Coordinates of C-alpha atoms and ligand atoms in Angstrom, one line a residue:
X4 CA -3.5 42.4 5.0
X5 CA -2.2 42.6 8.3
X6 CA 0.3 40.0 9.8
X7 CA -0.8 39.1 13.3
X8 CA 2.2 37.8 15.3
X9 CA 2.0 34.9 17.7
X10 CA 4.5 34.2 20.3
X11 CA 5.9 30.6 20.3
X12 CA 3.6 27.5 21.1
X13 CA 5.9 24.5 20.9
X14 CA 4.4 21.2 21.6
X15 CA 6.8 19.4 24.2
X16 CA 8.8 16.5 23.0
X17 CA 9.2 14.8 26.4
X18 CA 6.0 12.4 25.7
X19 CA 7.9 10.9 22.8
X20 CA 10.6 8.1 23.9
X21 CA 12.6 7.6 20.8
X22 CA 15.5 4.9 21.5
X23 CA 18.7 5.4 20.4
X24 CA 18.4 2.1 18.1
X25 CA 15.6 0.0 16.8
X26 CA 15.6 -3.6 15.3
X27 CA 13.2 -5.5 13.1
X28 CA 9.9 -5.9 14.0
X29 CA 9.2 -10.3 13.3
X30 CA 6.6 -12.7 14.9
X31 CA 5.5 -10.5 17.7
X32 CA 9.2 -8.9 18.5
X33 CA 11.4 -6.8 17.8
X34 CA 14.6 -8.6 16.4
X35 CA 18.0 -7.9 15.2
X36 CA 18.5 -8.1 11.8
X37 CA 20.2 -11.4 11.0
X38 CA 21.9 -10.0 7.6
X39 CA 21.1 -6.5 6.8
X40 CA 22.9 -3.2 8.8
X41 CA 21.1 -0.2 10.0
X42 CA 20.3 3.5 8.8
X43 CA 20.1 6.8 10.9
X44 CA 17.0 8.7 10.6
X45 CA 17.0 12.0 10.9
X46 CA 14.6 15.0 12.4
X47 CA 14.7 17.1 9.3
X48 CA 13.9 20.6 10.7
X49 CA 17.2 20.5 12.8
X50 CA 18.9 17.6 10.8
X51 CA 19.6 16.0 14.2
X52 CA 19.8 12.1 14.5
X53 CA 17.1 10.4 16.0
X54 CA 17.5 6.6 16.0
X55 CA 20.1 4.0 14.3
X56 CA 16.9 2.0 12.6
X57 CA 17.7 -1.7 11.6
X58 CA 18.2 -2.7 7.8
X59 CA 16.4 -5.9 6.9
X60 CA 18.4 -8.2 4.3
X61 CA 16.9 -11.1 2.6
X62 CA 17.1 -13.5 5.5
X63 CA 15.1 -11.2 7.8
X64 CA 12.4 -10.5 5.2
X65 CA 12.1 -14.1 4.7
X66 CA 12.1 -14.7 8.8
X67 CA 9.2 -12.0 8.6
X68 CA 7.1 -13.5 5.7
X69 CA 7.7 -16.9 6.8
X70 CA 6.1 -15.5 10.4
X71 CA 3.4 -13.9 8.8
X72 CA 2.7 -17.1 6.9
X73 CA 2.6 -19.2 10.2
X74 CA 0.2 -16.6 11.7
X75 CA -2.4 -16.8 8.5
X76 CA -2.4 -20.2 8.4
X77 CA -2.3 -21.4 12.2
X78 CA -4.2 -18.3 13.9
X79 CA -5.3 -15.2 12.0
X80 CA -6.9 -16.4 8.8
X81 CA -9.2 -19.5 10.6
X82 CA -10.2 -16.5 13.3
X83 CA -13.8 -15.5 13.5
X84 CA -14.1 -12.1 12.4
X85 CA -16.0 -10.8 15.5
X86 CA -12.7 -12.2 17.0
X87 CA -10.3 -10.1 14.5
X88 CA -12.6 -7.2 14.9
X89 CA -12.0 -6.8 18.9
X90 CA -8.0 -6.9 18.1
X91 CA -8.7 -4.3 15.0
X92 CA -10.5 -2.1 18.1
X93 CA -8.1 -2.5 21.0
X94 CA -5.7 -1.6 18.7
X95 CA -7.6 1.6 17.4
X96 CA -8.6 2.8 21.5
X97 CA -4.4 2.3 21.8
X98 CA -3.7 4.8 19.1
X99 CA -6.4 7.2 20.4
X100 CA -4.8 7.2 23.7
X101 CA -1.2 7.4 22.4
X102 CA -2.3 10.4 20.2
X103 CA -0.7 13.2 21.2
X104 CA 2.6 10.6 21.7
X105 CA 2.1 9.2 17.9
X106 CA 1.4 13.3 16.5
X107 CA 4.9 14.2 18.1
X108 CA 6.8 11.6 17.0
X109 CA 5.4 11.5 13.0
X110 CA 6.1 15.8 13.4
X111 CA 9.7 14.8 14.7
X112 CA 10.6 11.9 12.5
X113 CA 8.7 13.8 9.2
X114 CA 8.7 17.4 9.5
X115 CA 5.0 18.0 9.4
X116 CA 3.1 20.6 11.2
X117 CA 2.0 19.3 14.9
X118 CA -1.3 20.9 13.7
X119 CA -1.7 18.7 11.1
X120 CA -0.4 15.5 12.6
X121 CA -2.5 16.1 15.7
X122 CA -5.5 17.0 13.9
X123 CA -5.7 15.1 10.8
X124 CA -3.0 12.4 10.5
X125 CA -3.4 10.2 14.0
X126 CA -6.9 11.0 14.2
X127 CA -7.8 9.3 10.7
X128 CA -5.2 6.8 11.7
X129 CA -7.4 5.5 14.8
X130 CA -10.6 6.1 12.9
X131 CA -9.6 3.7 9.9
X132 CA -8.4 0.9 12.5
X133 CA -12.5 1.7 13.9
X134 CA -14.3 1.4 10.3
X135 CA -12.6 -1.2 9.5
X136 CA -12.8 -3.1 12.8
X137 CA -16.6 -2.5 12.1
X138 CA -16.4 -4.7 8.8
X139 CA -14.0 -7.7 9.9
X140 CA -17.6 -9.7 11.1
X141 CA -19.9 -8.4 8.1
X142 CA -17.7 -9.4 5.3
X143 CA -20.5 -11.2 3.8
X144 CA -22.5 -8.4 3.3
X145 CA -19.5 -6.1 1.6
X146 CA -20.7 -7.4 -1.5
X147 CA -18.4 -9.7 -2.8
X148 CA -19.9 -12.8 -2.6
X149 CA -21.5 -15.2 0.1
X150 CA -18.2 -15.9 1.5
X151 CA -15.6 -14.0 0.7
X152 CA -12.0 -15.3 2.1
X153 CA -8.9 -13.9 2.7
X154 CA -5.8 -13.7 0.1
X155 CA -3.1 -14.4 2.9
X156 CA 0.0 -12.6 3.5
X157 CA 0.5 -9.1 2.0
X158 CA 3.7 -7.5 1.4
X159 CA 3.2 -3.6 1.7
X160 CA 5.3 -0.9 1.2
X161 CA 4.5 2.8 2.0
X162 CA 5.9 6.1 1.5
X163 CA 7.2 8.9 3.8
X164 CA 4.9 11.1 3.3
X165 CA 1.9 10.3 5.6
X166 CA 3.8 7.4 7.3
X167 CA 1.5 6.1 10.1
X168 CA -1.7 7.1 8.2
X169 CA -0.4 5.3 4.7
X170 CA 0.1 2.4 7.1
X171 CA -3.2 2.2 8.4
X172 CA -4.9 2.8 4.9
X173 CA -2.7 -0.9 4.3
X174 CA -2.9 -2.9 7.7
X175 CA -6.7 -2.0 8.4
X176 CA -8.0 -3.7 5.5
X177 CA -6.0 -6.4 5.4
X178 CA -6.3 -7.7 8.9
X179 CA -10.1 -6.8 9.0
X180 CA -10.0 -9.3 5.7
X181 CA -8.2 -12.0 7.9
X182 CA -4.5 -11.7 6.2
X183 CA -1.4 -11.1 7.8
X184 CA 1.0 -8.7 7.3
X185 CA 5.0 -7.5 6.5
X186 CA 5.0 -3.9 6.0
X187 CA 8.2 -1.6 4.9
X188 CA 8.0 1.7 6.1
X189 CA 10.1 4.8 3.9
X190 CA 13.2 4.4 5.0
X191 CA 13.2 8.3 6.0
X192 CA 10.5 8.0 8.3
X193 CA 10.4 4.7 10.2
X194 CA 9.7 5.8 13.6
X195 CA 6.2 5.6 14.0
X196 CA 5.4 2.2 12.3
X197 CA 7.9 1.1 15.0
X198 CA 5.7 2.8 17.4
X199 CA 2.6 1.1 15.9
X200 CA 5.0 -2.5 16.9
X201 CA 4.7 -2.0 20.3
X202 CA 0.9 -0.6 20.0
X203 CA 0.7 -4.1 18.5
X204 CA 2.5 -6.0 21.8
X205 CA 0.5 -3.7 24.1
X206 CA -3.1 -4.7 22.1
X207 CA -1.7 -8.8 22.3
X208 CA -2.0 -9.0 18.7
X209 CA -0.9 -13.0 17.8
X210 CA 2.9 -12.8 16.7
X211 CA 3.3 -12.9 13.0
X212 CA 0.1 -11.1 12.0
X213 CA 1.8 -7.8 11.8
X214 CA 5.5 -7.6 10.8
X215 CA 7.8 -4.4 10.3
X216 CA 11.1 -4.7 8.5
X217 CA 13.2 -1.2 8.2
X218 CA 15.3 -0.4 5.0
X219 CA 15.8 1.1 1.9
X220 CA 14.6 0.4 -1.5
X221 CA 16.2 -2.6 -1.7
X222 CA 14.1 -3.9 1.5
X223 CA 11.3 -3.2 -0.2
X224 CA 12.1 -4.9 -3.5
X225 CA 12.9 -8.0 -1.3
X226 CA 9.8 -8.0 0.2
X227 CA 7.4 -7.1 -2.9
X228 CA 9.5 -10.2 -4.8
X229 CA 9.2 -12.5 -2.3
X230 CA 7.6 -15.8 -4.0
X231 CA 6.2 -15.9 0.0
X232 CA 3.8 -13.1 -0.7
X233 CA 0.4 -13.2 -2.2
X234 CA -0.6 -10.0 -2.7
X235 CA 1.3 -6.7 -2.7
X236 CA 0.2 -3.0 -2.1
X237 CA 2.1 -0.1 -2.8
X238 CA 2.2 3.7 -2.5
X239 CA 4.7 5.9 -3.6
X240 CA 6.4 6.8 -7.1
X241 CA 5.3 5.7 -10.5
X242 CA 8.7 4.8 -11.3
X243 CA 8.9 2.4 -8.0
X244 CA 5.6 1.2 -9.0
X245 CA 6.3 0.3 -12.5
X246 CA 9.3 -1.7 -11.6
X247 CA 6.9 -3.5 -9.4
X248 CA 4.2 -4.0 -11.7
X249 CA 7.3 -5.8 -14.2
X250 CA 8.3 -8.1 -11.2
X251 CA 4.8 -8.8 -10.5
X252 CA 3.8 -9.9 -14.3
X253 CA 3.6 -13.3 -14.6
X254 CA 3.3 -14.3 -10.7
X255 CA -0.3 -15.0 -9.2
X256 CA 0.3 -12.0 -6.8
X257 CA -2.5 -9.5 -6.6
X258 CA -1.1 -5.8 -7.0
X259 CA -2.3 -2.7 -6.3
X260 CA -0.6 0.8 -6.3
X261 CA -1.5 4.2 -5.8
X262 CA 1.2 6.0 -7.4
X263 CA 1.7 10.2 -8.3
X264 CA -0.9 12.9 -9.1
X265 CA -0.9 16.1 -10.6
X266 CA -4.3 17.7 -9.9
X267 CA -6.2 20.0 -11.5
X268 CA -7.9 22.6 -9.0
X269 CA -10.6 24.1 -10.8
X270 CA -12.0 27.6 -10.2
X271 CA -14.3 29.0 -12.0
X272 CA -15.8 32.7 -12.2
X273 CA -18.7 32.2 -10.3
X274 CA -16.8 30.4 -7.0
X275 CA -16.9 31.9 -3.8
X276 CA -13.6 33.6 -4.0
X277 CA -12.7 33.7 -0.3
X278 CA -13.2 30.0 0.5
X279 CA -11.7 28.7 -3.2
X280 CA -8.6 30.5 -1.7
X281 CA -8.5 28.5 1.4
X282 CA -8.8 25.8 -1.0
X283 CA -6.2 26.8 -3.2
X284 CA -4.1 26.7 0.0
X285 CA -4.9 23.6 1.5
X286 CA -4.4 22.1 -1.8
X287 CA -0.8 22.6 -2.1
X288 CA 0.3 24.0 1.1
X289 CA -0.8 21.1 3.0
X290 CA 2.1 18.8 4.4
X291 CA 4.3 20.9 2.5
X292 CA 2.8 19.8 -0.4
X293 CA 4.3 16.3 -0.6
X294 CA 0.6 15.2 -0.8
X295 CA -0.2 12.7 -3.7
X296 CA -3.6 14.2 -4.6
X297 CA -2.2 17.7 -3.8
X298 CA -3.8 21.2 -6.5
X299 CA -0.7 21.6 -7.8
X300 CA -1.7 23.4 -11.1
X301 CA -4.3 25.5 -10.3
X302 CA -6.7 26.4 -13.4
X303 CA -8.7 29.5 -12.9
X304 CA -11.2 31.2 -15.2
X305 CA -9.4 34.3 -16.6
X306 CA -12.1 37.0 -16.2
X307 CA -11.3 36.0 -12.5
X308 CA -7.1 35.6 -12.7
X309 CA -6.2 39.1 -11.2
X310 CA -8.4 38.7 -8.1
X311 CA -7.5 35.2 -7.2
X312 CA -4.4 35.5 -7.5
X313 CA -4.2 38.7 -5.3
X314 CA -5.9 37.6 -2.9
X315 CA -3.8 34.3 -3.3
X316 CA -0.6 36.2 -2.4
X317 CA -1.9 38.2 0.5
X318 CA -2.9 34.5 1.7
X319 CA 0.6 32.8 1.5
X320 CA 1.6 36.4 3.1
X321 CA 0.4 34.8 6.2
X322 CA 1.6 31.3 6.2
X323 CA 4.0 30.6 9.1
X324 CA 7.1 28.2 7.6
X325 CA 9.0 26.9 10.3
X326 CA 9.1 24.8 13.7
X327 CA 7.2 21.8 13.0
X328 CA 6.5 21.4 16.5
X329 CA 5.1 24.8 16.8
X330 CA 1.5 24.9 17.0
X331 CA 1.3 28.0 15.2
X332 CA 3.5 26.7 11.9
X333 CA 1.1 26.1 8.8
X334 CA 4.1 24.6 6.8
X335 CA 6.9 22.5 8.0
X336 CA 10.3 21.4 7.0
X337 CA 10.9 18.9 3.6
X338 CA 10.7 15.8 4.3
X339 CA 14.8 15.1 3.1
X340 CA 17.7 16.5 1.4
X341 CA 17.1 14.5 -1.7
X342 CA 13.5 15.4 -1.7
X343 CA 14.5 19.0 -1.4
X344 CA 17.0 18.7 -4.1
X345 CA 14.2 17.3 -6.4
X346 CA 11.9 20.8 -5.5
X347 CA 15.0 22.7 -6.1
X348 CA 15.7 21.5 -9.4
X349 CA 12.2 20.8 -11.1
X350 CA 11.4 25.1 -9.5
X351 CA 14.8 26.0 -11.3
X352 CA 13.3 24.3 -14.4
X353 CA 10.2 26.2 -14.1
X354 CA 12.3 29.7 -14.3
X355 CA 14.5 28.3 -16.8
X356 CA 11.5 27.9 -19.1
X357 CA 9.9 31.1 -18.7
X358 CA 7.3 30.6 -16.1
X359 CA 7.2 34.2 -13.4
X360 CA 8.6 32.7 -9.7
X361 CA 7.0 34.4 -6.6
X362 CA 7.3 33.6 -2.7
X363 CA 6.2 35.7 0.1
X364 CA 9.4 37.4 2.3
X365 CA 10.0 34.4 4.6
X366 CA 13.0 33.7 7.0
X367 CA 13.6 30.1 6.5
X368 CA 15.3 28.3 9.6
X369 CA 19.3 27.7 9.2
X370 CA 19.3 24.2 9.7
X371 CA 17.0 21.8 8.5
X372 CA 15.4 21.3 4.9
X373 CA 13.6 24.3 3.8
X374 CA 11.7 25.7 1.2
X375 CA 9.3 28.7 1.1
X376 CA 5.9 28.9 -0.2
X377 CA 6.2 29.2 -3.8
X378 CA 3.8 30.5 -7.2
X379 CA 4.7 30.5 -10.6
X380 CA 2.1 32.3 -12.9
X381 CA 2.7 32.6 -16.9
X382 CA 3.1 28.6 -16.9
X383 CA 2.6 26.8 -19.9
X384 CA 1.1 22.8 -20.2
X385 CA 4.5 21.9 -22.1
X386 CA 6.4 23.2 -18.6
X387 CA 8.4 20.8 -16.7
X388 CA 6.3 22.2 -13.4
X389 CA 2.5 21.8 -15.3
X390 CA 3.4 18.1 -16.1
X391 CA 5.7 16.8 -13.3
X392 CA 5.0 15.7 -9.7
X393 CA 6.9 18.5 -7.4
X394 CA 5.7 16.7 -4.4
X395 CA 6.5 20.2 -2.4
X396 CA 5.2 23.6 -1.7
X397 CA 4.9 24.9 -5.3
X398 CA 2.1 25.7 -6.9
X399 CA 1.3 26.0 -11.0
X400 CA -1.1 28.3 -11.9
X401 CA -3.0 28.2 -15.5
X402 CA -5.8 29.8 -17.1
X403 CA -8.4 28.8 -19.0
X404 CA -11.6 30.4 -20.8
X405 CA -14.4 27.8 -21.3
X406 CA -15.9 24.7 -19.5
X407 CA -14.5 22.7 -22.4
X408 CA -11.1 24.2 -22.0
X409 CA -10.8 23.2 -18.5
X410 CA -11.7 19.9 -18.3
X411 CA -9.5 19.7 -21.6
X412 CA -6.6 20.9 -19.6
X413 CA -7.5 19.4 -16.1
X414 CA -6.9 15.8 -18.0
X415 CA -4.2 16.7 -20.5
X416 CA -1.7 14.7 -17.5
X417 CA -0.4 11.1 -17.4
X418 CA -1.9 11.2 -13.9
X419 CA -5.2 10.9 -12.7
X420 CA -5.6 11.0 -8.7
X421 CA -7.7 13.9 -7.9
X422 CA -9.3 17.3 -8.9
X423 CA -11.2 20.3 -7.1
X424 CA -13.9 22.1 -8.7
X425 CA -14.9 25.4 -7.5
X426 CA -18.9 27.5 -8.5
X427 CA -21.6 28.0 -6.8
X428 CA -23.6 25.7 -9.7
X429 CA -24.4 22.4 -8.7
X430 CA -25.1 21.4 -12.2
X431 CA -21.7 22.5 -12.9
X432 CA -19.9 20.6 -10.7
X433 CA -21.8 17.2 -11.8
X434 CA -21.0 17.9 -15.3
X435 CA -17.5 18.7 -15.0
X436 CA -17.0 16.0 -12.2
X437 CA -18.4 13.5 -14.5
X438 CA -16.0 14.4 -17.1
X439 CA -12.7 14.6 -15.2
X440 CA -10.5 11.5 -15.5
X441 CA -9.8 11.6 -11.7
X442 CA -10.5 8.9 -8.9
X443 CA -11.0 11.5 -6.6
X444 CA -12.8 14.9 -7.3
X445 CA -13.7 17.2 -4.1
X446 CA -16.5 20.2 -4.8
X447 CA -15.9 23.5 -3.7
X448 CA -13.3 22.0 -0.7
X449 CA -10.1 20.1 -1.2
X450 CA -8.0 17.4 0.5
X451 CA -10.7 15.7 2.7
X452 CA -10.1 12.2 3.4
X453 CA -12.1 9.7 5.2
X454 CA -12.0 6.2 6.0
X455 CA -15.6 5.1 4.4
X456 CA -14.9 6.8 1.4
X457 CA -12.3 5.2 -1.1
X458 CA -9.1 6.8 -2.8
X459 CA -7.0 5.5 -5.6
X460 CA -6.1 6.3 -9.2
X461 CA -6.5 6.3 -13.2
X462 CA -3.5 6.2 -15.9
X463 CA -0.2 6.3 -14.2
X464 CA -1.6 7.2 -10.8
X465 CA -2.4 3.4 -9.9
X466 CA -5.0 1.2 -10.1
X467 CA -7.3 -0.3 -6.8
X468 CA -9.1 1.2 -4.5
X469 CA -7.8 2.1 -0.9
X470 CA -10.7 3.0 1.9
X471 CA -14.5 2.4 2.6
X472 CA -16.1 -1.2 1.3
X473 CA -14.1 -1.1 -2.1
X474 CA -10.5 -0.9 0.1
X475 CA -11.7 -4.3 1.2
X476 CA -11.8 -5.8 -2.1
X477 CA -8.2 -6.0 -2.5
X478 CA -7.6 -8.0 0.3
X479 CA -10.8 -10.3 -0.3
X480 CA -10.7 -13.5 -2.6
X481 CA -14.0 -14.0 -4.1
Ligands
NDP506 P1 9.7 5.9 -3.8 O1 8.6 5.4 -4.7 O2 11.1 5.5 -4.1 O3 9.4 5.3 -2.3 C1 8.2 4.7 -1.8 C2 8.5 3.4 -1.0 O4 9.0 2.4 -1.9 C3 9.6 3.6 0.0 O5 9.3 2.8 1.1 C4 10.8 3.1 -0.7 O6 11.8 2.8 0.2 C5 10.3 1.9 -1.4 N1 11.0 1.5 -2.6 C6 12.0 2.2 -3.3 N2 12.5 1.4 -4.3 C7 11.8 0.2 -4.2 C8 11.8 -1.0 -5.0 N3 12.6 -1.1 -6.1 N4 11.0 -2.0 -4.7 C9 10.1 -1.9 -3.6 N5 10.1 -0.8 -2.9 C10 10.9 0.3 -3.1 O7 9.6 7.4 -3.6 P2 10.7 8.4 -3.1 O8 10.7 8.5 -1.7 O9 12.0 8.1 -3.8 O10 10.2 9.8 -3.7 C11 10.5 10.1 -5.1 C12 9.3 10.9 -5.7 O11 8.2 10.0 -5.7 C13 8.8 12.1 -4.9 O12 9.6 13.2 -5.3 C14 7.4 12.2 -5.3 O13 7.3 12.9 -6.5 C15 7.0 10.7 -5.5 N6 6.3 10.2 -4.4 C16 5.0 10.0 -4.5 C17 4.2 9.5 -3.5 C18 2.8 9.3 -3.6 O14 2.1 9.1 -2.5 N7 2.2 9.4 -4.7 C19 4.9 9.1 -2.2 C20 6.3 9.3 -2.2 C21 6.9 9.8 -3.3 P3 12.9 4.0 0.6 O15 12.1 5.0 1.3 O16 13.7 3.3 1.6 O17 13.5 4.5 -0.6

């Protein structure tokens, strides 16, 4: 296949305004911290420092629930909802007009394709701040109950992988719900929840109904075992969520998490070829593959192996790794050193076990976290790359023979966030849908999110819902 080349498109930086430090976002300002210190965060294509970002300690996370309380009880929670909805709208027209702002920034602070942050991230971002804004006056009608109230101030803590969308799929709900807010944003990628602060100022919000404290881990653990805090949503690691669900147990905090995946792509022999390619693609390649519900073991039917997987590597041929600010790059940098280190070691395990490595010839960038495309064939279930979450460009591939043999091996995981089926039978896709133990399962496309549909998890992957009427639930007491 031919390799068309492009010259440079980089998207301009000079829309973004990133300051040179940042404090703690508390009761409708930013603040700083009282008793924490302050991180850098970095731009991890160039490994430039952007920003010193503040540290909350446990006076400051108290400041910010103790705000957040104030807000619930005073303003927020006794607010008509046709009231909370106009806030929940101003503030989605103010992200669809800071767009192309917001997309640059999340590429600078995350490493993500422009492409993607300017296509899919910000504008699914604005659109769950609409749907939601849509229910904050129909609650009643959600189904849950005559009257359905408000659970009062979540604690939430997100990952860095989708930073501004993860903090819509949290804030949306719970303010359309009438609760407040203190959200922790990964401590790698801060910079646009900060940017969603001032959206916040410039929208009026009340003080205290949304509150963002930087930090690390230990920020977060503050926050999620704060007795101030009556319900708690997470997304991240199933390790991090475990130790949550422990300090949880016992208290009358409502939890949900949406933890790890390891999906199951499904092709069989009679799927459109072509397209389940671009599927294969998108499933793993997206974001870099640090993607919760990302394909990362790809099962195909093995009359078929040879000519998917062909086709397959004259595919990842063309992927362009590199700038994430270029709008021509298809995969961007890792997120951070330790996350590379992680795809480093678990893709060394992979050869160490037996399992046939392959990347297309890419130049990778001198500076910055980087790591190419990558396909291992000959892998085994027992391998440390068919049963682990790589969170990273590297893709599994198995085979299987039989219907039965699929679905068999699509569940034989811990997790349980997502699948892809690929044939041209619709009967087929019902039966094997039916049977996958997977809260998400996409036909013959992959990765498509939207904000009316929800997402969450079986087994270790999490329980709740997040998105459409059943995201609602968790922030609803009835
Ligand atoms: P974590 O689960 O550690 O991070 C998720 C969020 O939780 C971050 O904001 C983190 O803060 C915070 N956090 C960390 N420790 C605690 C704690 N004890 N109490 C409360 N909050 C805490 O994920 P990592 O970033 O360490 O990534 C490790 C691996 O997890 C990845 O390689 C990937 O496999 C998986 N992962 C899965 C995600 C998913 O969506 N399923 C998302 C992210 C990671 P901080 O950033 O400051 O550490």
């Amino acid at each position: 296949m031919p390799r068309f080349e492009y010259a440079p498109a980089p998207e301009s930086r000079s829309i973004v305004d990133i300051r040179s430090s940042y404090g703690l976002f508390i009761n409708g300002s930013f603040v700083d911290p009282a008793d924490g210190g302050s991180r850098k965060t970095v731009n991890p294509a160039t490994e430039e420092v952007l920003a010193e970002v503040a540290e909350a300690g446990e006076s400051d996370v108290d400041s910010a629930v103790r705000a957040a309380r104030r807000a619930y009880d005073e303003v927020w929670g006794p607010m008509r909802g046709a009231d909370r909805a106009k806030y929940l709208y101003r503030l989605a027209r103010l992200i669809q007009e800071r767009a192309r702002e917001l997309a640059v920034l999340e590429s600078i602070d995350n490493g993500k394709p422009i492409r993607e942050s300017r296509d899919v991230d910000i504008p699914l971002v604005a659109a769950h701040f609409f749907y939601y804004a849509g229910w904050a006056d129909k609650l009643r009608h959600a189904g849950f109950g005559p009257d359905p109230r408000p659970i009062g101030v979540a604690g939430q803590v997100i990952p860095w992988n989708f930073p501004l969308l993860m903090l819509a799929w949290k804030i949306a709900p719970a303010l359309a719900g009438g609760n407040t807010v203190v959200l922790k944003p990964a401590e790698t990628t801060p910079l646009t929840a900060l940017a969603f602060a001032e959206v916040c100022q410039q929208a009026d919000l009340p003080p205290g109904v949304v509150n963002i404290v930087t930090g690390g881990g230990e920020t977060g653990r503050l926050l999620v075992e704060h007795p101030g805090i009556d319900k708690v949503a997470f997304t991240g690691s199933t390790e991090v969520g475990r130790a949550i669900a422990k300090s949880v147990a016992g208290t009358t905090k409502r939890l949900t998490l949406e933890l790890g995946g390891k999906a199951a792509n499904i092709i069989f022999d009679d799927a459109p070829v072509d397209q389940a390619v671009e599927g294969i693609v998108n499933g793993i390649f997206f974001n870099q593959g640090h993607v919760c519900c990302a394909g990362s073991r790809l099962l195909v039917q093995e009359s078929i192996v040879d000519d998917v997987l062909a086709r397959l590597r004259d595919r990842m041929a063309q992927l362009r790794v590199g700038d994430p600010l270029d709008k021509n790059t298809d995969v961007g940098a890792i997120n951070s050193a330790a996350q590379l280190e992680r795809i480093r070691e678990l893709s060394a395990a992979g050869e160490a076990e037996g399992a046939d490595r392959w990347s297309p010839p890419c130049v990778l960038p001198d500076r910055g976290y980087w790591f190419a495309p990558t396909l291992f064939t000959g892998v085994s279930q027992a391998h440390r790359i068919a049963r682990e979450e790589i969170f990273g460009p590297v893709l599994s591939v198995l085979t299987f023979r039989t219907p039965a043999e699929a679905i068999e091996k699509a569940n034989n995981t811990p997790y349980g966030l997502s699948a892809g089926v690929w044939t041209e039978k619709g009967s087929r896709i019902l039966d094997v849908a039916a049977k996958l133990r997977a809260g998400v399962v996409w036909a013959n496309t992959f990765n498509k999110f939207d904000p009316t549909s929800p997402f969450g998890g079986y087994k270790e992957s999490g329980y709740g819902r997040e998105g459409g009427r059943h995201g609602l639930e968790a922030y609803l007491a009835h």
